PDB file of C-alpha atoms in Angstrom:
ATOM      1  CA  MET A  98      33.899 -18.415 -10.334  1.00 46.00           C
ATOM      2  CA  SER A  99      31.046 -17.664 -12.748  1.00 56.00           C
ATOM      3  CA  GLN A 100      27.394 -17.720 -11.804  1.00 62.00           C
ATOM      4  CA  PRO A 101      25.364 -20.572 -13.334  1.00 69.00           C
ATOM      5  CA  ASP A 102      22.848 -19.759 -16.028  1.00 92.00           C
ATOM      6  CA  LEU A 103      19.107 -19.995 -15.626  1.00 95.00           C
ATOM      7  CA  THR A 104      16.932 -21.704 -18.185  1.00 97.00           C
ATOM      8  CA  ILE A 105      13.464 -20.230 -18.205  1.00 97.00           C
ATOM      9  CA  THR A 106      10.397 -20.720 -20.350  1.00 98.00           C
ATOM     10  CA  LEU A 107       8.764 -17.575 -21.699  1.00 97.00           C
ATOM     11  CA  LYS A 108       5.054 -17.746 -22.508  1.00 97.00           C
ATOM     12  CA  LEU A 109       4.092 -15.018 -24.958  1.00 95.00           C
ATOM     13  CA  PHE A 110       0.638 -13.560 -25.509  1.00 93.00           C
ATOM     14  CA  ALA A 111      -0.913 -10.964 -27.812  1.00 92.00           C
ATOM     15  CA  ALA A 112       1.695  -8.430 -29.051  1.00 94.00           C
ATOM     16  CA  TYR A 113       4.608 -10.500 -27.723  1.00 96.00           C
ATOM     17  CA  GLN A 114       3.409 -13.602 -29.526  1.00 95.00           C
ATOM     18  CA  GLU A 115       2.853 -11.583 -32.718  1.00 95.00           C
ATOM     19  CA  ALA A 116       6.379 -10.130 -32.531  1.00 96.00           C
ATOM     20  CA  TYR A 117       8.037 -13.536 -32.140  1.00 97.00           C
ATOM     21  CA  GLY A 118       5.608 -15.585 -34.217  1.00 97.00           C
ATOM     22  CA  ILE A 119       5.490 -18.292 -31.543  1.00 97.00           C
ATOM     23  CA  SER A 120       3.805 -18.682 -28.167  1.00 96.00           C
ATOM     24  CA  GLN A 121       6.687 -20.087 -26.133  1.00 97.00           C
ATOM     25  CA  ILE A 122      10.476 -19.694 -25.971  1.00 96.00           C
ATOM     26  CA  SER A 123      13.053 -21.402 -23.785  1.00 96.00           C
ATOM     27  CA  ARG A 124      15.976 -19.096 -22.986  1.00 96.00           C
ATOM     28  CA  ASN A 125      19.120 -18.957 -20.878  1.00 96.00           C
ATOM     29  CA  PHE A 126      19.882 -15.928 -18.705  1.00 97.00           C
ATOM     30  CA  PRO A 127      22.567 -15.257 -16.099  1.00 96.00           C
ATOM     31  CA  SER A 128      21.724 -15.967 -12.480  1.00 94.00           C
ATOM     32  CA  GLN A 129      20.274 -12.976 -10.607  1.00 95.00           C
ATOM     33  CA  THR A 130      18.140 -12.060 -13.631  1.00 97.00           C
ATOM     34  CA  THR A 131      14.874 -10.238 -12.942  1.00 98.00           C
ATOM     35  CA  VAL A 132      11.639 -10.311 -14.910  1.00 98.00           C
ATOM     36  CA  LYS A 133      12.391  -6.694 -15.876  1.00 97.00           C
ATOM     37  CA  ALA A 134      15.739  -7.745 -17.407  1.00 98.00           C
ATOM     38  CA  VAL A 135      13.965 -10.386 -19.493  1.00 97.00           C
ATOM     39  CA  LEU A 136      11.459  -7.757 -20.642  1.00 97.00           C
ATOM     40  CA  GLU A 137      14.357  -5.470 -21.633  1.00 97.00           C
ATOM     41  CA  THR A 138      15.833  -8.297 -23.724  1.00 97.00           C
ATOM     42  CA  LEU A 139      12.542  -8.848 -25.538  1.00 97.00           C
ATOM     43  CA  ILE A 140      12.204  -5.129 -26.274  1.00 97.00           C
ATOM     44  CA  GLU A 141      15.807  -4.969 -27.536  1.00 98.00           C
ATOM     45  CA  GLU A 142      15.069  -7.859 -29.908  1.00 97.00           C
ATOM     46  CA  HIS A 143      11.705  -6.423 -31.005  1.00 98.00           C
ATOM     47  CA  PRO A 144      11.601  -2.627 -30.493  1.00 98.00           C
ATOM     48  CA  GLU A 145       7.929  -2.533 -31.513  1.00 97.00           C
ATOM     49  CA  LEU A 146       7.184  -3.990 -28.061  1.00 97.00           C
ATOM     50  CA  GLU A 147       8.364  -0.772 -26.365  1.00 97.00           C
ATOM     51  CA  LYS A 148       4.829   0.648 -26.353  1.00 96.00           C
ATOM     52  CA  TRP A 149       3.722  -2.259 -24.138  1.00 95.00           C
ATOM     53  CA  ARG A 150       6.489  -1.837 -21.519  1.00 94.00           C
ATOM     54  CA  GLU A 151       4.452   0.083 -18.930  1.00 94.00           C
ATOM     55  CA  VAL A 152       1.191  -1.855 -19.281  1.00 94.00           C
ATOM     56  CA  THR A 153       2.408  -5.454 -19.390  1.00 95.00           C
ATOM     57  CA  ARG A 154       1.710  -7.687 -16.401  1.00 95.00           C
ATOM     58  CA  PHE A 155       3.995 -10.542 -15.444  1.00 96.00           C
ATOM     59  CA  GLY A 156       3.462 -13.992 -14.055  1.00 97.00           C
ATOM     60  CA  VAL A 157       5.987 -16.471 -12.742  1.00 98.00           C
ATOM     61  CA  ASN A 158       4.885 -20.044 -12.166  1.00 98.00           C
ATOM     62  CA  PHE A 159       1.172 -19.150 -12.265  1.00 95.00           C
ATOM     63  CA  GLN A 160       1.405 -16.164  -9.873  1.00 97.00           C
ATOM     64  CA  PHE A 161       1.336 -12.486 -10.783  1.00 96.00           C
ATOM     65  CA  VAL A 162       4.598 -10.798  -9.768  1.00 97.00           C
ATOM     66  CA  GLU A 163       6.342  -7.433  -9.895  1.00 96.00           C
ATOM     67  CA  ALA A 164       9.069  -6.797 -12.463  1.00 96.00           C
ATOM     68  CA  ASP A 165      11.885  -6.801  -9.900  1.00 97.00           C
ATOM     69  CA  ILE A 166      11.462 -10.429  -8.794  1.00 97.00           C
ATOM     70  CA  LEU A 167      14.560 -12.605  -9.245  1.00 97.00           C
ATOM     71  CA  LEU A 168      14.065 -15.621 -11.459  1.00 98.00           C
ATOM     72  CA  GLN A 169      15.057 -19.174 -10.600  1.00 97.00           C
ATOM     73  CA  ASP A 170      16.206 -21.950 -12.918  1.00 97.00           C
ATOM     74  CA  GLY A 171      13.207 -23.643 -14.516  1.00 98.00           C
ATOM     75  CA  ASP A 172      10.758 -20.772 -13.947  1.00 98.00           C
ATOM     76  CA  GLU A 173       7.912 -20.196 -16.377  1.00 98.00           C
ATOM     77  CA  VAL A 174       7.519 -16.481 -17.094  1.00 98.00           C
ATOM     78  CA  VAL A 175       4.391 -15.059 -18.715  1.00 97.00           C
ATOM     79  CA  PHE A 176       4.154 -11.640 -20.397  1.00 93.00           C
ATOM     80  CA  ILE A 177       0.582 -10.382 -20.556  1.00 91.00           C
ATOM     81  CA  PRO A 178      -0.094  -7.099 -22.336  1.00 89.00           C
ATOM     82  CA  PRO A 179      -3.622  -5.684 -22.364  1.00 84.00           C
ATOM     83  CA  VAL A 180      -5.785  -7.537 -24.845  1.00 73.00           C
ATOM     84  CA  SER A 181      -9.136  -6.891 -26.404  1.00 66.00           C
ATOM     85  CA  GLY A 182     -11.350  -9.351 -28.085  1.00 60.00           C
ATOM     86  CA  GLY A 183     -14.619  -9.642 -29.716  1.00 54.00           C
TER      87      GLY A 183
END
């Protein structure tokens, strides 16, 4: 019996948004997917994001979380690299 997929919304900021050219993506992942696994997928698709791996913060449903949290169907995941402005 296969595990059901999760559909999550990814909110992208700064370098992540620049890499994808959009600010939001809806994606399917297998159940038992962590935030870290989603990050790995983004880096595989856009290797230029590798330099942000260790400094990116994560949010799920408006709360900061660690990378090892398991995602649930319908979650909104935010990737927040350091930003500077002026």
